[in-house]
């Protein structure tokens, strides 16, 4: 029984969540200071990966990062590639889970009492200090739930990952891809084993989520 | 003049009995010749509507195992047919070989031409079908083992869902090289053949056809399999680059 997909999935989900947590919180913070059409446009565009079929997202990523795209040619010139490598699993996972962090963080920030922020600013707290010392702690339960959901989403990403990162045993064969592969090859026991691991991890994550919500 | 009798006569002349469906599950590499054969067979048998279902042989075998209403099964390797025969899911009295093929190593036409197998040592991405479900991948592993490079290039191997997927990925330049059938290389202008598999480096690529035991349309299945051995069908396979079957 090959358990490497478990380590690959965990590595990918952790890397992806670290990126989406950081970018999602910063983007949501930026959004709080803006109003108007640009801000609403950003809201709309960031919702797209959440509603598009993963295979369509995979196709879009292939067209944007593949050999014959502008980004792809730049990478090739530097001797690098994204398609069919482990970083591609992180890219695919991050793209589909970013909307979750962004929109949850945005909602959490907007729940903060404006007076708290005003008094903090009156005491000379601005910018990064305001974000880290005041906003994040106040919005933490909401943001943490977003991060946990993003992690679980990254763990379960299949369609876009399969297209961008491919099925490379020991390198990009995440749990969902391994389950698919085992089923195609008639290895049902292995598929069930990996599925059980995913179910257990997901239940743990959801339990943690419920605890946070109650806090 | 009363148009009704004429209209009724017209309706009677154009109404035919609904065509019975015949589901043919065939290996991805057979898609092109089979769509031509499907048209020829339906022209000769207007009471049968062929539904072509192509995918990797492993995927098709799993579908049959899980009860899919398949009439004819045509995998790209005897092993997949043998497995279903052993579990009684195909009728071995209807089994016959209908074509053969060979394996080639291809590279993208858009990259520098390569010859032989030596460059595989430095290739970053070499694509083959997933050996467990895709016969082309199984044959590819045999070729690599024969050449003694299976372990050295293992880190570069990427598994494709079926041989068409492998061909498309190499053609698009996502892979530096890939193993596909000679017939796939022949029909795709964006693929360049680096080398044919050496003689004896893989077991013969044979396509057996048989009727499923639980085929919804047994009679039509038998007619279709007979048709596959006919002059017309064999000529279609030949034009697509397939070899003649040996029983």
Short mmCIF file of C-alpha atoms in Angstrom, two decimals:
data_model
loop_
_atom_site.label_atom_id
_atom_site.label_comp_id
_atom_site.label_asym_id
_atom_site.label_seq_id
_atom_site.Cartn_x
_atom_site.Cartn_y
_atom_site.Cartn_z
CA UNK A 1 0.00 0.00 0.00
CA UNK A 2 1.55 3.25 -1.14
CA UNK A 3 0.98 6.04 1.39
CA UNK A 4 3.07 8.72 -0.36
CA UNK A 5 -0.08 10.46 -1.66
CA UNK A 6 -0.90 11.33 1.97
CA UNK A 7 2.41 13.18 2.41
CA UNK A 8 2.11 14.86 -0.97
CA UNK A 9 -1.45 16.02 -0.24
CA UNK A 10 -0.47 17.35 3.20
CA UNK A 11 2.58 19.18 1.82
CA UNK A 12 0.48 20.69 -0.97
CA UNK A 13 -2.42 21.69 1.29
CA UNK A 14 -0.10 23.26 3.90
CA UNK A 15 1.91 25.20 1.28
CA UNK A 16 -1.25 26.29 -0.50
CA UNK A 17 -2.96 27.40 2.73
CA UNK A 18 0.11 29.33 3.88
CA UNK A 19 -0.02 31.26 0.59
CA UNK A 20 -3.79 31.78 0.46
CA UNK A 21 -3.96 32.76 4.15
CA UNK A 22 -1.37 35.48 3.67
CA UNK A 23 -2.67 36.73 0.31
CA UNK A 24 -6.33 36.39 1.31
CA UNK A 25 -5.93 38.39 4.53
CA UNK A 26 -3.88 41.11 2.81
CA UNK A 27 -6.36 41.29 -0.08
CA UNK A 28 -9.31 41.49 2.32
CA UNK A 29 -7.55 44.22 4.31
CA UNK A 30 -6.95 46.15 1.09
CA UNK A 31 -10.59 45.70 0.17
CA UNK A 32 -11.78 47.15 3.49
CA UNK A 33 -10.18 50.47 2.61
CA UNK A 34 -11.74 50.65 -0.85
CA UNK A 35 -15.16 51.31 -2.21
CA UNK A 36 -16.50 51.59 -5.73
CA UNK A 37 -16.36 49.62 -8.97
CA UNK A 38 -12.76 48.38 -8.80
CA UNK A 39 -13.40 46.86 -5.39
CA UNK A 40 -16.62 45.24 -6.54
CA UNK A 41 -14.89 43.94 -9.64
CA UNK A 42 -12.22 42.30 -7.49
CA UNK A 43 -14.96 40.72 -5.38
CA UNK A 44 -16.57 39.29 -8.51
CA UNK A 45 -13.37 38.01 -10.11
CA UNK A 46 -12.23 36.33 -6.91
CA UNK A 47 -15.52 34.44 -6.74
CA UNK A 48 -14.99 32.87 -10.17
CA UNK A 49 -12.64 30.00 -9.11
CA UNK A 50 -15.28 29.02 -6.56
CA UNK A 51 -18.02 28.54 -9.13
CA UNK A 52 -16.17 27.33 -12.22
CA UNK A 53 -15.81 23.57 -12.83
CA UNK A 54 -12.30 22.50 -11.77
CA UNK A 55 -11.55 21.17 -15.27
CA UNK A 56 -12.23 24.63 -16.71
CA UNK A 57 -9.89 26.13 -14.08
CA UNK A 58 -7.30 23.49 -15.03
CA UNK A 59 -7.62 24.44 -18.69
CA UNK A 60 -7.27 28.15 -17.89
CA UNK A 61 -4.13 27.47 -15.83
CA UNK A 62 -2.67 25.30 -18.61
CA UNK A 63 -3.26 28.06 -21.14
CA UNK A 64 -1.74 30.69 -18.83
CA UNK A 65 1.26 28.70 -17.60
CA UNK A 66 1.86 26.09 -20.29
CA UNK A 67 4.84 25.86 -22.62
CA UNK A 68 3.42 28.14 -25.29
CA UNK A 69 2.02 30.89 -23.07
CA UNK A 70 3.89 34.15 -22.35
CA UNK A 71 4.44 33.11 -18.73
CA UNK A 72 5.44 29.63 -19.86
CA UNK A 73 8.02 30.89 -22.32
CA UNK A 74 9.52 33.13 -19.64
CA UNK A 75 9.79 30.14 -17.31
CA UNK A 76 11.31 27.96 -20.04
CA UNK A 77 13.88 30.68 -20.75
CA UNK A 78 14.84 30.56 -17.08
CA UNK A 79 15.10 26.78 -17.26
CA UNK A 80 11.97 26.24 -15.15
CA UNK A 81 8.53 24.80 -15.75
CA UNK A 82 5.31 24.55 -13.82
CA UNK A 83 3.23 22.01 -15.74
CA UNK A 84 3.75 18.47 -14.43
CA UNK A 85 5.72 19.50 -11.34
CA UNK A 86 4.89 19.50 -7.60
CA UNK A 87 4.62 23.35 -7.44
CA UNK A 88 1.75 22.99 -9.93
CA UNK A 89 -0.27 21.13 -7.27
CA UNK A 90 0.21 24.14 -4.98
CA UNK A 91 -0.80 26.56 -7.76
CA UNK A 92 -3.99 24.62 -8.53
CA UNK A 93 -4.90 24.23 -4.84
CA UNK A 94 -4.19 27.89 -4.09
CA UNK A 95 -6.27 29.17 -7.02
CA UNK A 96 -9.37 27.22 -5.97
CA UNK A 97 -9.06 27.94 -2.25
CA UNK A 98 -8.05 31.64 -2.36
CA UNK A 99 -11.69 32.81 -2.75
CA UNK A 100 -12.56 31.03 0.50
CA UNK A 101 -9.98 32.90 2.58
CA UNK A 102 -10.56 36.22 0.83
CA UNK A 103 -14.32 36.28 1.24
CA UNK A 104 -14.36 34.90 4.80
CA UNK A 105 -11.67 37.39 5.88
CA UNK A 106 -13.56 40.23 4.18
CA UNK A 107 -16.74 39.27 6.02
CA UNK A 108 -14.86 38.90 9.33
CA UNK A 109 -13.18 42.31 8.95
CA UNK A 110 -16.46 44.02 8.11
CA UNK A 111 -17.93 42.69 11.36
CA UNK A 112 -15.38 44.60 13.41
CA UNK A 113 -16.91 47.50 15.31
CA UNK A 114 -15.77 50.67 13.49
CA UNK A 115 -15.41 52.49 16.81
CA UNK A 116 -12.74 50.03 17.93
CA UNK A 117 -10.71 50.86 14.84
CA UNK A 118 -11.27 54.59 15.28
CA UNK A 119 -10.07 54.55 18.87
CA UNK A 120 -7.05 52.46 17.89
CA UNK A 121 -6.18 55.00 15.22
CA UNK A 122 -6.68 57.80 17.74
CA UNK A 123 -3.98 56.14 19.84
CA UNK A 124 -1.62 56.20 16.84
CA UNK A 125 -2.11 52.65 15.66
CA UNK A 126 -2.01 52.46 11.85
CA UNK A 127 -1.14 50.26 8.90
CA UNK A 128 0.49 46.92 9.68
CA UNK A 129 0.25 47.44 13.46
CA UNK A 130 -3.47 48.10 13.16
CA UNK A 131 -3.91 44.95 11.09
CA UNK A 132 -1.81 42.68 13.28
CA UNK A 133 -2.56 44.10 16.76
CA UNK A 134 -6.23 45.05 16.40
CA UNK A 135 -7.99 43.74 13.27
CA UNK A 136 -6.68 40.17 13.15
CA UNK A 137 -7.31 39.37 16.82
CA UNK A 138 -10.84 40.79 16.58
CA UNK A 139 -11.64 38.94 13.35
CA UNK A 140 -9.76 35.78 14.25
CA UNK A 141 -12.60 33.22 14.65
CA UNK A 142 -13.98 34.12 11.20
CA UNK A 143 -10.56 34.21 9.52
CA UNK A 144 -9.49 30.95 11.14
CA UNK A 145 -12.60 29.20 9.82
CA UNK A 146 -11.77 30.51 6.36
CA UNK A 147 -8.23 29.16 6.63
CA UNK A 148 -9.42 25.74 7.78
CA UNK A 149 -11.97 25.55 4.95
CA UNK A 150 -9.27 26.59 2.48
CA UNK A 151 -7.04 23.80 3.83
CA UNK A 152 -9.74 21.18 3.39
CA UNK A 153 -10.51 22.48 -0.11
CA UNK A 154 -6.82 22.29 -1.02
CA UNK A 155 -6.69 18.72 0.28
CA UNK A 156 -9.60 17.72 -1.94
CA UNK A 157 -8.59 19.50 -5.15
CA UNK A 158 -8.68 17.08 -8.09
CA UNK A 159 -9.66 18.34 -11.56
CA UNK A 160 -7.37 21.35 -11.91
CA UNK A 161 -4.51 19.51 -10.18
CA UNK A 162 -4.77 16.52 -12.52
CA UNK A 163 -4.62 18.79 -15.56
CA UNK A 164 -1.85 21.15 -14.42
CA UNK A 165 0.34 18.89 -12.28
CA UNK A 166 -0.47 15.56 -13.89
CA UNK A 167 -0.37 12.14 -12.31
CA UNK A 168 3.26 11.59 -11.26
CA UNK A 169 3.61 8.83 -8.69
CA UNK A 170 5.61 10.06 -5.72
CA UNK A 171 5.57 13.67 -6.87
CA UNK A 172 2.16 15.04 -7.82
CA UNK A 173 -0.10 12.05 -7.13
CA UNK A 174 -2.19 13.62 -4.38
CA UNK A 175 -4.80 11.58 -2.51
CA UNK A 176 -7.69 12.42 -4.87
CA UNK A 177 -5.55 11.57 -7.92
CA UNK A 178 -4.30 8.36 -6.30
CA UNK A 179 -7.86 7.26 -5.49
CA UNK A 180 -8.84 7.91 -9.12
CA UNK A 181 -5.76 6.01 -10.38
CA UNK A 182 -6.31 3.03 -8.07
CA UNK A 183 -9.95 2.78 -9.14
CA UNK A 184 -9.01 2.85 -12.84
CA UNK A 185 -6.47 0.11 -12.22
CA UNK A 186 -8.95 -2.04 -10.27
CA UNK A 187 -7.15 -1.57 -6.94
CA UNK A 188 -10.24 -0.86 -4.84
CA UNK A 189 -8.68 -1.64 -1.42
CA UNK A 190 -5.95 0.97 -1.92
CA UNK A 191 -8.54 3.52 -3.06
CA UNK A 192 -10.66 2.87 0.03
CA UNK A 193 -7.64 3.17 2.35
CA UNK A 194 -6.70 6.59 1.01
CA UNK A 195 -10.31 7.75 1.06
CA UNK A 196 -10.57 6.85 4.76
CA UNK A 197 -7.52 8.99 5.53
CA UNK A 198 -9.13 11.95 3.74
CA UNK A 199 -12.40 11.44 5.60
CA UNK A 200 -10.65 11.35 8.97
CA UNK A 201 -8.61 14.49 8.25
CA UNK A 202 -11.70 16.32 6.99
CA UNK A 203 -13.70 15.36 10.09
CA UNK A 204 -10.88 16.61 12.33
CA UNK A 205 -10.80 19.88 10.41
CA UNK A 206 -14.57 20.38 10.60
CA UNK A 207 -14.56 19.63 14.33
CA UNK A 208 -11.86 22.25 14.81
CA UNK A 209 -13.99 24.62 12.77
CA UNK A 210 -17.03 24.01 14.96
CA UNK A 211 -14.95 24.65 18.11
CA UNK A 212 -13.76 27.96 16.67
CA UNK A 213 -17.27 29.03 15.76
CA UNK A 214 -18.44 28.40 19.30
CA UNK A 215 -15.54 30.42 20.74
CA UNK B 1 -58.04 17.27 -53.73
CA UNK B 2 -57.86 15.66 -50.27
CA UNK B 3 -54.14 15.67 -49.16
CA UNK B 4 -54.70 13.24 -46.29
CA UNK B 5 -54.15 9.91 -48.11
CA UNK B 6 -50.94 11.22 -49.66
CA UNK B 7 -49.67 12.45 -46.29
CA UNK B 8 -50.46 9.14 -44.63
CA UNK B 9 -48.66 7.24 -47.39
CA UNK B 10 -45.63 9.51 -46.97
CA UNK B 11 -45.65 8.99 -43.21
CA UNK B 12 -45.85 5.21 -43.63
CA UNK B 13 -42.98 5.22 -46.11
CA UNK B 14 -40.67 7.26 -43.87
CA UNK B 15 -41.49 5.62 -40.55
CA UNK B 16 -39.06 2.86 -39.70
CA UNK B 17 -38.71 0.72 -36.57
CA UNK B 18 -36.49 2.45 -33.96
CA UNK B 19 -32.87 1.27 -34.30
CA UNK B 20 -31.60 -1.05 -31.57
CA UNK B 21 -28.62 0.30 -29.68
CA UNK B 22 -25.25 -1.46 -29.72
CA UNK B 23 -22.74 -0.18 -27.14
CA UNK B 24 -19.13 -0.75 -28.20
CA UNK B 25 -16.51 -0.05 -25.51
CA UNK B 26 -13.17 0.28 -27.31
CA UNK B 27 -9.61 1.35 -26.49
CA UNK B 28 -8.90 5.05 -27.12
CA UNK B 29 -6.41 4.26 -29.89
CA UNK B 30 -9.22 2.73 -31.98
CA UNK B 31 -11.42 5.83 -31.95
CA UNK B 32 -10.64 7.01 -35.49
CA UNK B 33 -10.93 3.76 -37.49
CA UNK B 34 -13.95 2.68 -35.42
CA UNK B 35 -15.91 5.83 -36.18
CA UNK B 36 -15.44 5.08 -39.86
CA UNK B 37 -16.37 1.41 -39.30
CA UNK B 38 -19.39 2.54 -37.27
CA UNK B 39 -20.69 4.48 -40.29
CA UNK B 40 -20.08 1.57 -42.67
CA UNK B 41 -21.72 -0.93 -40.30
CA UNK B 42 -24.79 1.27 -39.72
CA UNK B 43 -25.14 1.77 -43.49
CA UNK B 44 -25.18 -2.01 -43.94
CA UNK B 45 -27.35 -2.57 -40.84
CA UNK B 46 -29.89 0.27 -40.60
CA UNK B 47 -31.68 -1.47 -37.73
CA UNK B 48 -28.63 -1.06 -35.44
CA UNK B 49 -27.41 2.20 -33.87
CA UNK B 50 -23.78 1.85 -32.75
CA UNK B 51 -22.78 3.86 -29.70
CA UNK B 52 -19.00 4.18 -29.49
CA UNK B 53 -17.55 4.49 -25.97
CA UNK B 54 -13.76 5.00 -26.00
CA UNK B 55 -11.46 5.32 -22.99
CA UNK B 56 -8.44 3.49 -21.60
CA UNK B 57 -8.89 -0.31 -21.58
CA UNK B 58 -8.68 -0.39 -17.78
CA UNK B 59 -11.43 2.21 -17.42
CA UNK B 60 -13.65 0.26 -19.82
CA UNK B 61 -13.02 -3.02 -17.98
CA UNK B 62 -13.99 -1.36 -14.65
CA UNK B 63 -17.19 -0.07 -16.25
CA UNK B 64 -18.13 -3.59 -17.37
CA UNK B 65 -17.25 -5.00 -13.95
CA UNK B 66 -19.55 -2.41 -12.39
CA UNK B 67 -22.47 -3.43 -14.59
CA UNK B 68 -22.34 -0.98 -17.50
CA UNK B 69 -24.68 -2.08 -20.34
CA UNK B 70 -21.87 -2.85 -22.81
CA UNK B 71 -22.33 -5.16 -25.81
CA UNK B 72 -18.83 -5.36 -27.33
CA UNK B 73 -15.47 -4.88 -25.56
CA UNK B 74 -12.28 -4.15 -27.56
CA UNK B 75 -9.23 -3.50 -25.32
CA UNK B 76 -5.68 -2.82 -26.52
CA UNK B 77 -4.21 -5.79 -24.68
CA UNK B 78 -5.13 -9.46 -24.24
CA UNK B 79 -4.57 -9.11 -20.48
CA UNK B 80 -7.65 -6.90 -19.99
CA UNK B 81 -9.81 -9.33 -22.00
CA UNK B 82 -8.36 -12.34 -20.15
CA UNK B 83 -9.26 -10.75 -16.81
CA UNK B 84 -12.91 -10.32 -17.83
CA UNK B 85 -12.99 -13.80 -19.35
CA UNK B 86 -11.76 -15.26 -16.07
CA UNK B 87 -14.65 -13.62 -14.20
CA UNK B 88 -17.16 -14.72 -16.84
CA UNK B 89 -18.00 -11.18 -17.95
CA UNK B 90 -17.21 -11.79 -21.64
CA UNK B 91 -18.23 -14.70 -23.85
CA UNK B 92 -14.99 -16.36 -24.98
CA UNK B 93 -16.75 -18.13 -27.85
CA UNK B 94 -17.19 -14.71 -29.49
CA UNK B 95 -13.57 -13.64 -28.97
CA UNK B 96 -11.38 -12.84 -31.96
CA UNK B 97 -8.38 -10.55 -32.63
CA UNK B 98 -9.19 -7.67 -34.95
CA UNK B 99 -5.98 -5.63 -35.32
CA UNK B 100 -2.40 -5.10 -34.13
CA UNK B 101 -0.26 -2.05 -33.47
CA UNK B 102 3.24 -1.03 -32.40
CA UNK B 103 4.77 1.38 -29.89
CA UNK B 104 6.86 4.44 -30.79
CA UNK B 105 8.68 7.12 -28.82
CA UNK B 106 7.51 10.60 -29.84
CA UNK B 107 8.60 14.17 -29.18
CA UNK B 108 6.83 17.48 -29.82
CA UNK B 109 7.21 18.65 -33.41
CA UNK B 110 7.80 22.13 -31.96
CA UNK B 111 11.02 21.13 -30.18
CA UNK B 112 14.41 20.07 -31.55
CA UNK B 113 14.27 16.68 -33.30
CA UNK B 114 15.57 13.75 -31.26
CA UNK B 115 16.60 10.31 -32.47
CA UNK B 116 16.90 7.09 -30.55
CA UNK B 117 16.33 6.61 -26.82
CA UNK B 118 19.51 8.11 -25.33
CA UNK B 119 18.05 11.58 -24.81
CA UNK B 120 15.53 10.11 -22.33
CA UNK B 121 18.28 10.17 -19.70
CA UNK B 122 18.15 13.96 -19.66
CA UNK B 123 14.47 14.46 -20.43
CA UNK B 124 12.53 16.20 -17.64
CA UNK B 125 9.06 14.88 -18.43
CA UNK B 126 8.41 11.56 -20.18
CA UNK B 127 4.76 10.67 -20.50
CA UNK B 128 3.28 7.18 -20.64
CA UNK B 129 -0.20 5.87 -20.01
CA UNK B 130 -0.84 4.75 -16.43
CA UNK B 131 0.45 1.15 -16.72
CA UNK B 132 -2.29 -0.22 -14.46
CA UNK B 133 -5.14 0.94 -16.68
CA UNK B 134 -3.62 1.95 -20.04
CA UNK B 135 -2.09 -0.83 -22.19
CA UNK B 136 0.10 1.71 -24.03
CA UNK B 137 1.67 2.49 -20.65
CA UNK B 138 2.15 -1.19 -19.92
CA UNK B 139 3.90 -1.71 -23.29
CA UNK B 140 5.98 1.44 -22.65
CA UNK B 141 7.22 0.02 -19.32
CA UNK B 142 8.18 -3.20 -21.14
CA UNK B 143 10.19 -1.19 -23.67
CA UNK B 144 11.91 0.77 -20.89
CA UNK B 145 12.72 -2.44 -19.02
CA UNK B 146 14.08 -3.99 -22.23
CA UNK B 147 16.32 -0.94 -22.73
CA UNK B 148 17.45 -1.16 -19.11
CA UNK B 149 16.44 2.43 -18.31
CA UNK B 150 13.19 1.87 -16.41
CA UNK B 151 14.66 2.87 -13.02
CA UNK B 152 16.85 5.69 -14.28
CA UNK B 153 14.04 7.58 -15.98
CA UNK B 154 11.40 6.72 -13.33
CA UNK B 155 11.66 10.22 -11.77
CA UNK B 156 10.66 11.79 -15.10
CA UNK B 157 7.64 9.57 -15.76
CA UNK B 158 4.20 11.18 -15.84
CA UNK B 159 1.11 8.99 -16.12
CA UNK B 160 -1.62 9.84 -18.65
CA UNK B 161 -5.28 8.81 -18.44
CA UNK B 162 -5.22 7.13 -21.84
CA UNK B 163 -2.97 7.09 -24.89
CA UNK B 164 -4.83 10.01 -26.53
CA UNK B 165 -4.08 12.11 -23.45
CA UNK B 166 -0.39 11.20 -23.74
CA UNK B 167 -0.32 12.10 -27.43
CA UNK B 168 -2.08 15.44 -26.83
CA UNK B 169 0.23 16.38 -23.95
CA UNK B 170 3.39 15.67 -25.94
CA UNK B 171 1.96 17.51 -28.95
CA UNK B 172 1.23 20.54 -26.75
CA UNK B 173 4.79 20.49 -25.44
CA UNK B 174 3.87 19.77 -21.82
CA UNK B 175 6.07 16.65 -21.99
CA UNK B 176 9.53 16.31 -23.60
CA UNK B 177 8.68 12.84 -24.92
CA UNK B 178 6.06 10.15 -24.66
CA UNK B 179 5.25 6.59 -25.68
CA UNK B 180 2.23 6.21 -27.95
CA UNK B 181 1.11 3.85 -30.70
CA UNK B 182 2.48 4.20 -34.24
CA UNK B 183 -1.11 4.95 -35.34
CA UNK B 184 -1.36 7.93 -32.92
CA UNK B 185 1.95 9.33 -34.19
CA UNK B 186 0.81 8.93 -37.79
CA UNK B 187 -2.37 10.96 -37.36
CA UNK B 188 -0.95 13.79 -35.25
CA UNK B 189 1.13 16.32 -37.20
CA UNK B 190 2.43 17.87 -33.99
CA UNK B 191 4.20 14.65 -33.01
CA UNK B 192 7.59 13.58 -34.31
CA UNK B 193 8.76 9.98 -34.00
CA UNK B 194 12.13 9.76 -32.21
CA UNK B 195 12.36 5.98 -32.45
CA UNK B 196 10.18 2.91 -32.94
CA UNK B 197 10.26 0.38 -30.11
CA UNK B 198 13.04 -2.17 -30.80
CA UNK B 199 11.91 -5.58 -32.05
CA UNK B 200 10.90 -7.83 -29.19
CA UNK B 201 11.04 -5.03 -26.60
CA UNK B 202 7.34 -5.38 -25.77
CA UNK B 203 4.71 -8.07 -26.10
CA UNK B 204 2.73 -7.84 -29.35
CA UNK B 205 0.02 -5.19 -29.28
CA UNK B 206 -3.13 -7.16 -30.07
CA UNK B 207 -6.72 -5.89 -29.97
CA UNK B 208 -9.16 -8.71 -29.07
CA UNK B 209 -12.91 -8.16 -29.48
CA UNK B 210 -15.61 -10.10 -27.66
CA UNK B 211 -19.27 -9.82 -26.71
CA UNK B 212 -20.13 -9.16 -23.07
CA UNK B 213 -21.92 -12.04 -21.33
CA UNK B 214 -24.67 -9.67 -20.16
CA UNK B 215 -24.79 -7.79 -23.46
CA UNK B 216 -28.21 -6.17 -23.91
CA UNK B 217 -28.02 -6.89 -27.66
CA UNK B 218 -26.19 -10.21 -28.18
CA UNK B 219 -27.26 -10.77 -31.76
CA UNK B 220 -26.09 -7.33 -32.92
CA UNK B 221 -22.85 -7.78 -30.95
CA UNK B 222 -22.07 -10.94 -32.91
CA UNK B 223 -22.81 -9.19 -36.22
CA UNK B 224 -20.56 -6.27 -35.30
CA UNK B 225 -17.63 -8.51 -34.31
CA UNK B 226 -18.02 -10.42 -37.59
CA UNK B 227 -18.01 -7.09 -39.42
CA UNK B 228 -14.72 -6.15 -37.75
CA UNK B 229 -13.13 -9.11 -39.53
CA UNK B 230 -14.62 -8.18 -42.89
CA UNK B 231 -12.63 -6.88 -45.87
CA UNK B 232 -14.13 -3.39 -45.49
CA UNK B 233 -13.28 -3.03 -41.79
CA UNK B 234 -9.82 -4.56 -42.15
CA UNK B 235 -9.06 -2.14 -44.96
CA UNK B 236 -10.12 0.78 -42.71
CA UNK B 237 -7.75 -0.45 -39.98
CA UNK B 238 -4.96 -0.85 -42.52
CA UNK B 239 -5.41 2.71 -43.86
CA UNK B 240 -5.17 4.03 -40.28
CA UNK B 241 -1.82 2.24 -39.85
CA UNK B 242 -2.92 -0.83 -37.87
CA UNK B 243 -1.53 -4.29 -38.59
CA UNK B 244 -3.37 -7.46 -39.50
CA UNK B 245 -4.49 -9.65 -36.64
CA UNK B 246 -3.15 -13.13 -35.96
CA UNK B 247 -5.70 -15.40 -34.25
#
